[in-house]
Amino acid sequence: MVTGAAGFIGSHLVENLVARGVTTVAVDRRARGSDALADENLAPARGDPRCVLVSADLAQDGLDDAVDGCDVVFHLAARPGVRQSWGDEFDDYIRSNVVGTRRLLDACVRRGVRRVVFASSSSVYGPIARPSRESDPTCPMSPYGVSKLAAEQLCLAYARRPDSALSVVALRYFTVFGPRQRPDMAIARLLFAAYTGFPIEIFGDGSQRRDFTYVTDIVDATIAAADIDVLAAVVNVGGGTSASMNEVIALVGQCTSRRVPTTSVAARPGDVPVTAADLSQAQQLLGYQPAVGLAEGIARQTSWLVGLPHHRLLAFTP
Ligand code: UPG
C-alpha cells in the first residue's frame, strides 16, 4: 500500500512499484475529479490492473479492508508545507499527520502488516553546523516539523510494542524535487518564474542551503527500506550535497536559458538556514547512493515541464 498515492512522491512510488509487477493499493483522500493535481499525478498508474485505487481519508475512514493483505505499507500521506504550517490550519496538520498516522498504524497491527516505511522529514532537525545524523537531537522549527516528528515517533513506538508484528523504517527525506514537484516548492516556482516572467519571491537573501534530493533517488531508497532487517530505524535520505537558493536560481537560469525574475522578501519563520544529510546510515542500511545530482535533476524537471501539453500544465501552476 502507498498512502498519499496522488501526491508528488507517492505517485512516483506507485508507478515504480507497479512497473516492478507489485500489486499496489494506492490510497489518497483526494477522490477522482476533486483535485486536478492529484488526477494528473495518478494518471499514468490509473488503469493498470496492478494498481488498486482507494479513496480514503486516513483520519476518519475505515482502513482495515484497504490494508488487508498488504505486506508493506509506504506511508507518505501528509499535510505538507513548512512555512504554511504557521497559518490557521494547524488542526489539519495534526489531524492528517498525527491522527491519520495513528489510525493507519492501528489498522496495520490488526491486519498483520510486516513493515511500515514512513516518510519523515529533514524538518525534524534544527539549525546545524554539520550534516545531520539520525542520532542528533531533534529540534523542529515549524509546526509542520513538530507534526512529522510526532508521527515518526508514533510509528517507532508501534514497532516497539511487544504485541505487534510490525517493524518500521522512518526515512527523513531532504527537500525532494523532480517532475510533478508540488507547485508551492522552490524549484517548481523558479521554473514558473523563468517561463512566465512573473517573479518568484525569495525568502531572505537566497543564501539558505538545502540538500535537494531527486525524486527517483527517494523512490529507490523508499523501496529498499521495505526489506531491510530492522525493528525500528530512522534513516536520512538526501541528495548528497547542499546548494544555496542563489546557486539554484543560477542553475534554473542555465537550464532554461532564461532570466529568472526574483524579488526579495523577509525570511520566513520555520525555514532553517541549512539542511544537509549525513548519509552513512543510508549507505549502510539501504545501500543508498544518490544517482541524480542537482543540475541533472533540474534539467529533467525542466524537460518534463516543457513537454507537458497546455491543458495539463494548469494543474502544476503555482
Ligand atoms: N523558497 C523561496 N521562495 C519560494 C519557495 C521556497 O525562497 O517561493 C525557499 C525556502 O525558503 C527554502 C527553499 O526555498 O529555503 C526550499 O524550499 P522548498 O522547495 O519549498 O522546500 P523546503 O522548504 O525545504 O520543504 C520541503 C518540503 C517539506 C519537507 C522538506 C524536507 O516542502 O514537506 O518536509 O522539504 O526537508
GROMACS .gro file of C-alpha atoms and ligand atoms in nm:
model
  354
    1MET     CA    1   0.000   0.000   0.000
    2VAL     CA    2   0.106   0.355  -0.070
    3THR     CA    3  -0.071   0.634   0.121
    4GLY     CA    4  -0.059   0.981  -0.032
    5ALA     CA    5  -0.054   0.800  -0.365
    6ALA     CA    6  -0.175   1.102  -0.562
    7GLY     CA    7   0.098   1.325  -0.423
    8PHE     CA    8   0.427   1.424  -0.582
    9ILE     CA    9   0.643   1.147  -0.431
   10GLY     CA   10   0.362   0.896  -0.375
   11SER     CA   11   0.265   0.891  -0.741
   12HIS     CA   12   0.625   0.819  -0.849
   13LEU     CA   13   0.644   0.540  -0.591
   14VAL     CA   14   0.320   0.382  -0.713
   15GLU     CA   15   0.440   0.390  -1.073
   16ASN     CA   16   0.771   0.232  -0.982
   17LEU     CA   17   0.609  -0.047  -0.777
   18VAL     CA   18   0.355  -0.125  -1.046
   19ALA     CA   19   0.632  -0.132  -1.308
   20ARG     CA   20   0.811  -0.392  -1.094
   21GLY     CA   21   0.498  -0.604  -1.106
   22VAL     CA   22   0.392  -0.534  -0.747
   23THR     CA   23   0.018  -0.521  -0.686
   24THR     CA   24  -0.025  -0.184  -0.517
   25VAL     CA   25  -0.314  -0.038  -0.320
   26ALA     CA   26  -0.292   0.336  -0.387
   27VAL     CA   27  -0.469   0.538  -0.116
   28ASP     CA   28  -0.539   0.910  -0.127
   29ARG     CA   29  -0.804   1.132   0.028
   30ARG     CA   30  -0.842   1.332  -0.292
   31ALA     CA   31  -1.114   1.146  -0.479
   32ARG     CA   32  -1.101   1.137  -0.858
   33GLY     CA   33  -1.232   1.463  -1.003
   34SER     CA   34  -1.186   1.660  -0.680
   35ASP     CA   35  -0.831   1.783  -0.737
   36ALA     CA   36  -0.672   1.846  -1.077
   37LEU     CA   37  -0.317   1.798  -0.949
   38ALA     CA   38  -0.396   1.463  -0.786
   39ASP     CA   39  -0.570   1.345  -1.104
   40GLU     CA   40  -0.269   1.440  -1.314
   41ASN     CA   41  -0.025   1.270  -1.080
   42LEU     CA   42  -0.215   0.943  -1.077
   43ALA     CA   43  -0.300   0.939  -1.448
   44PRO     CA   44  -0.008   0.713  -1.553
   45ALA     CA   45  -0.091   0.444  -1.294
   46ARG     CA   46  -0.467   0.463  -1.333
   47GLY     CA   47  -0.598   0.183  -1.548
   48ASP     CA   48  -0.308  -0.052  -1.469
   49PRO     CA   49  -0.463  -0.373  -1.335
   50ARG     CA   50  -0.190  -0.396  -1.069
   51CYS     CA   51  -0.290  -0.059  -0.922
   52VAL     CA   52  -0.595  -0.062  -0.694
   53LEU     CA   53  -0.708   0.294  -0.625
   54VAL     CA   54  -0.877   0.363  -0.293
   55SER     CA   55  -1.017   0.700  -0.196
   56ALA     CA   56  -0.992   0.726   0.183
   57ASP     CA   57  -0.908   0.983   0.449
   58LEU     CA   58  -0.676   0.815   0.700
   59ALA     CA   59  -0.805   1.036   0.980
   60GLN     CA   60  -1.168   0.923   0.952
   61ASP     CA   61  -1.237   0.633   0.715
   62GLY     CA   62  -1.224   0.261   0.787
   63LEU     CA   63  -0.884   0.134   0.671
   64ASP     CA   64  -0.882  -0.236   0.756
   65ASP     CA   65  -1.020  -0.354   0.422
   66ALA     CA   66  -0.768  -0.150   0.227
   67VAL     CA   67  -0.474  -0.268   0.443
   68ASP     CA   68  -0.586  -0.631   0.439
   69GLY     CA   69  -0.337  -0.849   0.253
   70CYS     CA   70  -0.071  -0.577   0.228
   71ASP     CA   71   0.275  -0.689   0.328
   72VAL     CA   72   0.429  -0.343   0.331
   73VAL     CA   73   0.270  -0.002   0.383
   74PHE     CA   74   0.455   0.303   0.250
   75HIS     CA   75   0.303   0.588   0.448
   76LEU     CA   76   0.354   0.912   0.257
   77ALA     CA   77   0.017   1.081   0.311
   78ALA     CA   78   0.057   1.408   0.500
   79ARG     CA   79  -0.033   1.771   0.507
   80PRO     CA   80   0.291   1.924   0.372
   81GLY     CA   81   0.436   2.274   0.385
   82VAL     CA   82   0.691   2.406   0.634
   83ARG     CA   83   0.615   2.780   0.617
   84GLN     CA   84   0.239   2.741   0.564
   85SER     CA   85   0.210   2.547   0.890
   86TRP     CA   86   0.218   2.872   1.093
   87GLY     CA   87  -0.123   2.959   0.941
   88ASP     CA   88  -0.462   2.883   1.087
   89GLU     CA   89  -0.485   2.524   0.965
   90PHE     CA   90  -0.282   2.364   1.240
   91ASP     CA   91  -0.577   2.139   1.317
   92ASP     CA   92  -0.542   1.979   0.976
   93TYR     CA   93  -0.166   1.925   1.023
   94ILE     CA   94  -0.240   1.735   1.342
   95ARG     CA   95  -0.540   1.555   1.200
   96SER     CA   96  -0.366   1.450   0.878
   97ASN     CA   97  -0.015   1.387   1.004
   98VAL     CA   98  -0.070   1.254   1.355
   99VAL     CA   99  -0.428   1.126   1.388
  100GLY     CA  100  -0.421   0.974   1.037
  101THR     CA  101  -0.090   0.801   1.113
  102ARG     CA  102  -0.221   0.656   1.437
  103ARG     CA  103  -0.536   0.519   1.272
  104LEU     CA  104  -0.330   0.368   0.992
  105LEU     CA  105  -0.092   0.204   1.240
  106ASP     CA  106  -0.385   0.052   1.429
  107ALA     CA  107  -0.517  -0.097   1.106
  108CYS     CA  108  -0.168  -0.228   1.023
  109VAL     CA  109  -0.139  -0.403   1.361
  110ARG     CA  110  -0.487  -0.554   1.329
  111ARG     CA  111  -0.416  -0.683   0.980
  112GLY     CA  112  -0.064  -0.812   1.049
  113VAL     CA  113   0.131  -0.577   0.820
  114ARG     CA  114   0.502  -0.667   0.833
  115ARG     CA  115   0.665  -0.331   0.758
  116VAL     CA  116   0.567   0.033   0.758
  117VAL     CA  117   0.801   0.269   0.574
  118PHE     CA  118   0.724   0.619   0.698
  119ALA     CA  119   0.804   0.936   0.504
  120SER     CA  120   0.957   1.157   0.771
  121SER     CA  121   1.132   1.484   0.703
  122SER     CA  122   1.456   1.673   0.750
  123SER     CA  123   1.228   1.932   0.911
  124VAL     CA  124   1.265   1.740   1.239
  125TYR     CA  125   1.621   1.877   1.265
  126GLY     CA  126   1.701   2.226   1.386
  127PRO     CA  127   1.979   2.460   1.269
  128ILE     CA  128   2.301   2.263   1.218
  129ALA     CA  129   2.675   2.319   1.194
  130ARG     CA  130   2.748   1.990   1.012
  131PRO     CA  131   2.542   1.731   0.821
  132SER     CA  132   2.264   1.594   1.041
  133ARG     CA  133   2.295   1.243   1.177
  134GLU     CA  134   1.997   1.036   1.281
  135SER     CA  135   2.132   1.028   1.637
  136ASP     CA  136   2.137   1.410   1.660
  137PRO     CA  137   1.883   1.573   1.889
  138THR     CA  138   1.569   1.673   1.702
  139CYS     CA  139   1.462   2.036   1.710
  140PRO     CA  140   1.178   2.111   1.469
  141MET     CA  141   1.147   2.480   1.383
  142SER     CA  142   0.790   2.473   1.248
  143PRO     CA  143   0.451   2.328   1.346
  144TYR     CA  144   0.483   2.106   1.038
  145GLY     CA  145   0.817   1.971   1.165
  146VAL     CA  146   0.658   1.904   1.504
  147SER     CA  147   0.373   1.710   1.342
  148LYS     CA  148   0.613   1.500   1.131
  149LEU     CA  149   0.832   1.425   1.433
  150ALA     CA  150   0.525   1.321   1.634
  151ALA     CA  151   0.412   1.089   1.353
  152GLU     CA  152   0.761   0.944   1.312
  153GLN     CA  153   0.789   0.872   1.684
  154LEU     CA  154   0.441   0.721   1.688
  155CYS     CA  155   0.544   0.477   1.414
  156LEU     CA  156   0.855   0.378   1.610
  157ALA     CA  157   0.652   0.330   1.929
  158TYR     CA  158   0.418   0.092   1.744
  159ALA     CA  159   0.717  -0.105   1.616
  160ARG     CA  160   0.844  -0.143   1.973
  161ARG     CA  161   0.513  -0.276   2.102
  162PRO     CA  162   0.575  -0.636   2.206
  163ASP     CA  163   0.237  -0.750   2.075
  164SER     CA  164   0.281  -0.611   1.725
  165ALA     CA  165   0.439  -0.788   1.429
  166LEU     CA  166   0.511  -0.452   1.277
  167SER     CA  167   0.855  -0.312   1.206
  168VAL     CA  168   0.918   0.046   1.096
  169VAL     CA  169   1.171   0.235   0.888
  170ALA     CA  170   1.128   0.612   0.909
  171LEU     CA  171   1.304   0.789   0.624
  172ARG     CA  172   1.390   1.153   0.677
  173TYR     CA  173   1.355   1.293   0.327
  174PHE     CA  174   1.551   1.608   0.242
  175THR     CA  175   1.380   1.862   0.006
  176VAL     CA  176   1.266   1.647  -0.286
  177PHE     CA  177   1.243   1.776  -0.643
  178GLY     CA  178   1.178   1.649  -0.993
  179PRO     CA  179   0.879   1.608  -1.227
  180ARG     CA  180   0.542   1.675  -1.053
  181GLN     CA  181   0.707   1.865  -0.767
  182ARG     CA  182   0.443   2.043  -0.560
  183PRO     CA  183   0.378   2.383  -0.721
  184ASP     CA  184   0.444   2.569  -0.394
  185MET     CA  185   0.802   2.438  -0.373
  186ALA     CA  186   1.111   2.632  -0.472
  187ILE     CA  187   1.226   2.468  -0.797
  188ALA     CA  188   0.870   2.446  -0.935
  189ARG     CA  189   0.826   2.816  -0.863
  190LEU     CA  190   1.163   2.908  -1.014
  191LEU     CA  191   1.072   2.731  -1.338
  192PHE     CA  192   0.735   2.903  -1.339
  193ALA     CA  193   0.909   3.239  -1.296
  194ALA     CA  194   1.157   3.162  -1.575
  195TYR     CA  195   0.885   3.072  -1.826
  196THR     CA  196   0.620   3.329  -1.734
  197GLY     CA  197   0.829   3.627  -1.626
  198PHE     CA  198   0.629   3.654  -1.302
  199PRO     CA  199   0.890   3.696  -1.028
  200ILE     CA  200   0.936   3.441  -0.753
  201GLU     CA  201   0.965   3.575  -0.400
  202ILE     CA  202   1.291   3.465  -0.242
  203PHE     CA  203   1.259   3.433   0.132
  204GLY     CA  204   1.567   3.606   0.275
  205ASP     CA  205   1.887   3.674   0.079
  206GLY     CA  206   1.899   3.340  -0.104
  207SER     CA  207   2.193   3.214   0.100
  208GLN     CA  208   1.985   2.938   0.264
  209ARG     CA  209   2.107   2.594   0.164
  210ARG     CA  210   1.912   2.275   0.102
  211ASP     CA  211   2.018   1.918   0.043
  212PHE     CA  212   1.799   1.880  -0.267
  213THR     CA  213   1.712   1.517  -0.343
  214TYR     CA  214   1.592   1.390  -0.679
  215VAL     CA  215   1.264   1.202  -0.667
  216THR     CA  216   1.385   0.876  -0.825
  217ASP     CA  217   1.659   0.852  -0.561
  218ILE     CA  218   1.394   0.897  -0.293
  219VAL     CA  219   1.179   0.625  -0.452
  220ASP     CA  220   1.474   0.382  -0.472
  221ALA     CA  221   1.563   0.438  -0.105
  222THR     CA  222   1.198   0.401  -0.006
  223ILE     CA  223   1.160   0.067  -0.182
  224ALA     CA  224   1.493  -0.055  -0.038
  225ALA     CA  225   1.356   0.022   0.311
  226ALA     CA  226   1.080  -0.237   0.266
  227ASP     CA  227   1.308  -0.534   0.315
  228ILE     CA  228   1.597  -0.446   0.547
  229ASP     CA  229   1.629  -0.644   0.866
  230VAL     CA  230   1.550  -0.393   1.143
  231LEU     CA  231   1.275  -0.348   1.400
  232ALA     CA  232   1.268   0.031   1.427
  233ALA     CA  233   1.509   0.250   1.234
  234VAL     CA  234   1.545   0.613   1.129
  235VAL     CA  235   1.741   0.689   0.812
  236ASN     CA  236   1.826   1.016   0.634
  237VAL     CA  237   1.770   1.029   0.258
  238GLY     CA  238   1.939   1.330   0.098
  239GLY     CA  239   2.078   1.428  -0.239
  240GLY     CA  240   2.439   1.424  -0.124
  241THR     CA  241   2.525   1.794  -0.150
  242SER     CA  242   2.381   2.114  -0.018
  243ALA     CA  243   2.317   2.406  -0.256
  244SER     CA  244   2.214   2.763  -0.182
  245MET     CA  245   1.898   2.912  -0.330
  246ASN     CA  246   2.118   3.158  -0.521
  247GLU     CA  247   2.301   2.862  -0.680
  248VAL     CA  248   1.968   2.700  -0.767
  249ILE     CA  249   1.844   3.024  -0.927
  250ALA     CA  250   2.157   3.027  -1.145
  251LEU     CA  251   2.111   2.662  -1.242
  252VAL     CA  252   1.748   2.717  -1.341
  253GLY     CA  253   1.862   3.015  -1.549
  254GLN     CA  254   2.123   2.799  -1.727
  255CYS     CA  255   1.884   2.511  -1.781
  256THR     CA  256   1.605   2.721  -1.926
  257SER     CA  257   1.832   2.976  -2.098
  258ARG     CA  258   1.608   3.238  -1.944
  259ARG     CA  259   1.638   3.506  -1.684
  260VAL     CA  260   1.471   3.403  -1.357
  261PRO     CA  261   1.296   3.712  -1.219
  262THR     CA  262   1.310   3.729  -0.841
  263THR     CA  263   1.204   3.965  -0.565
  264SER     CA  264   1.346   3.955  -0.218
  265VAL     CA  265   1.118   3.933   0.086
  266ALA     CA  266   1.182   3.863   0.452
  267ALA     CA  267   1.298   3.516   0.556
  268ARG     CA  268   1.007   3.302   0.674
  269PRO     CA  269   0.977   3.154   1.019
  270GLY     CA  270   1.033   2.779   1.013
  271ASP     CA  271   1.295   2.786   0.736
  272VAL     CA  272   1.634   2.676   0.868
  273PRO     CA  273   1.948   2.832   0.714
  274VAL     CA  274   2.096   2.496   0.611
  275THR     CA  275   1.990   2.137   0.566
  276ALA     CA  276   2.247   1.868   0.495
  277ALA     CA  277   2.217   1.493   0.539
  278ASP     CA  278   2.479   1.260   0.676
  279LEU     CA  279   2.419   0.960   0.453
  280SER     CA  280   2.635   0.698   0.630
  281GLN     CA  281   2.336   0.515   0.773
  282ALA     CA  282   2.152   0.521   0.438
  283GLN     CA  283   2.458   0.374   0.269
  284GLN     CA  284   2.498   0.108   0.535
  285LEU     CA  285   2.137   0.002   0.578
  286LEU     CA  286   1.988   0.069   0.235
  287GLY     CA  287   2.294   0.058   0.009
  288TYR     CA  288   2.183   0.408  -0.085
  289GLN     CA  289   2.389   0.635  -0.306
  290PRO     CA  290   2.220   0.933  -0.472
  291ALA     CA  291   2.240   0.892  -0.850
  292VAL     CA  292   2.096   1.219  -0.985
  293GLY     CA  293   2.267   1.545  -0.896
  294LEU     CA  294   2.108   1.887  -0.874
  295ALA     CA  295   2.197   2.014  -1.225
  296GLU     CA  296   2.089   1.691  -1.393
  297GLY     CA  297   1.770   1.679  -1.184
  298ILE     CA  298   1.678   2.038  -1.268
  299ALA     CA  299   1.735   1.957  -1.637
  300ARG     CA  300   1.497   1.661  -1.606
  301GLN     CA  301   1.234   1.864  -1.421
  302THR     CA  302   1.262   2.131  -1.691
  303SER     CA  303   1.222   1.880  -1.979
  304TRP     CA  304   0.919   1.730  -1.809
  305LEU     CA  305   0.760   2.073  -1.765
  306VAL     CA  306   0.819   2.193  -2.120
  307GLY     CA  307   0.695   1.859  -2.255
  308LEU     CA  308   0.355   1.892  -2.085
  309PRO     CA  309   0.065   1.974  -2.314
  310HIS     CA  310  -0.100   2.306  -2.230
  311HIS     CA  311  -0.418   2.158  -2.088
  312ARG     CA  312  -0.216   1.954  -1.836
  313LEU     CA  313   0.018   2.237  -1.743
  314LEU     CA  314  -0.252   2.420  -1.549
  315ALA     CA  315  -0.257   2.161  -1.269
  316PHE     CA  316   0.110   2.232  -1.193
  317THR     CA  317   0.080   2.611  -1.188
  318PRO     CA  318   0.173   2.767  -0.853
  319UPG     N1  319   1.181   2.931  -0.113
  319UPG     C1  320   1.177   3.063  -0.152
  319UPG     N2  321   1.067   3.105  -0.223
  319UPG     C2  322   0.963   3.022  -0.256
  319UPG     C3  323   0.968   2.888  -0.214
  319UPG     C4  324   1.079   2.846  -0.142
  319UPG     O1  325   1.266   3.141  -0.125
  319UPG     O2  326   0.867   3.069  -0.320
  319UPG     C5  327   1.296   2.880  -0.035
  319UPG     C6  328   1.259   2.836   0.104
  319UPG     O3  329   1.271   2.943   0.193
  319UPG     C7  330   1.356   2.723   0.131
  319UPG     C8  331   1.398   2.671  -0.006
  319UPG     O4  332   1.348   2.767  -0.099
  319UPG     O5  333   1.469   2.776   0.194
  319UPG     C9  334   1.341   2.536  -0.040
  319UPG     O6  335   1.201   2.541  -0.031
  319UPG     P1  336   1.106   2.418  -0.075
  319UPG     O7  337   1.147   2.368  -0.208
  319UPG     O8  338   0.966   2.463  -0.058
  319UPG     O9  339   1.141   2.303   0.030
  319UPG     P2  340   1.151   2.303   0.192
  319UPG    O10  341   1.100   2.429   0.250
  319UPG    O11  342   1.290   2.262   0.224
  319UPG    O12  343   1.046   2.189   0.233
  319UPG    C10  344   1.043   2.065   0.163
  319UPG    C11  345   0.900   2.008   0.168
  319UPG    C12  346   0.863   1.961   0.306
  319UPG    C13  347   0.969   1.866   0.354
  319UPG    C14  348   1.106   1.929   0.349
  319UPG    C15  349   1.207   1.823   0.382
  319UPG    O13  350   0.807   2.105   0.123
  319UPG    O14  351   0.736   1.898   0.304
  319UPG    O15  352   0.943   1.822   0.485
  319UPG    O16  353   1.134   1.974   0.217
  319UPG    O17  354   1.330   1.871   0.401
   0.00000   0.00000   0.00000
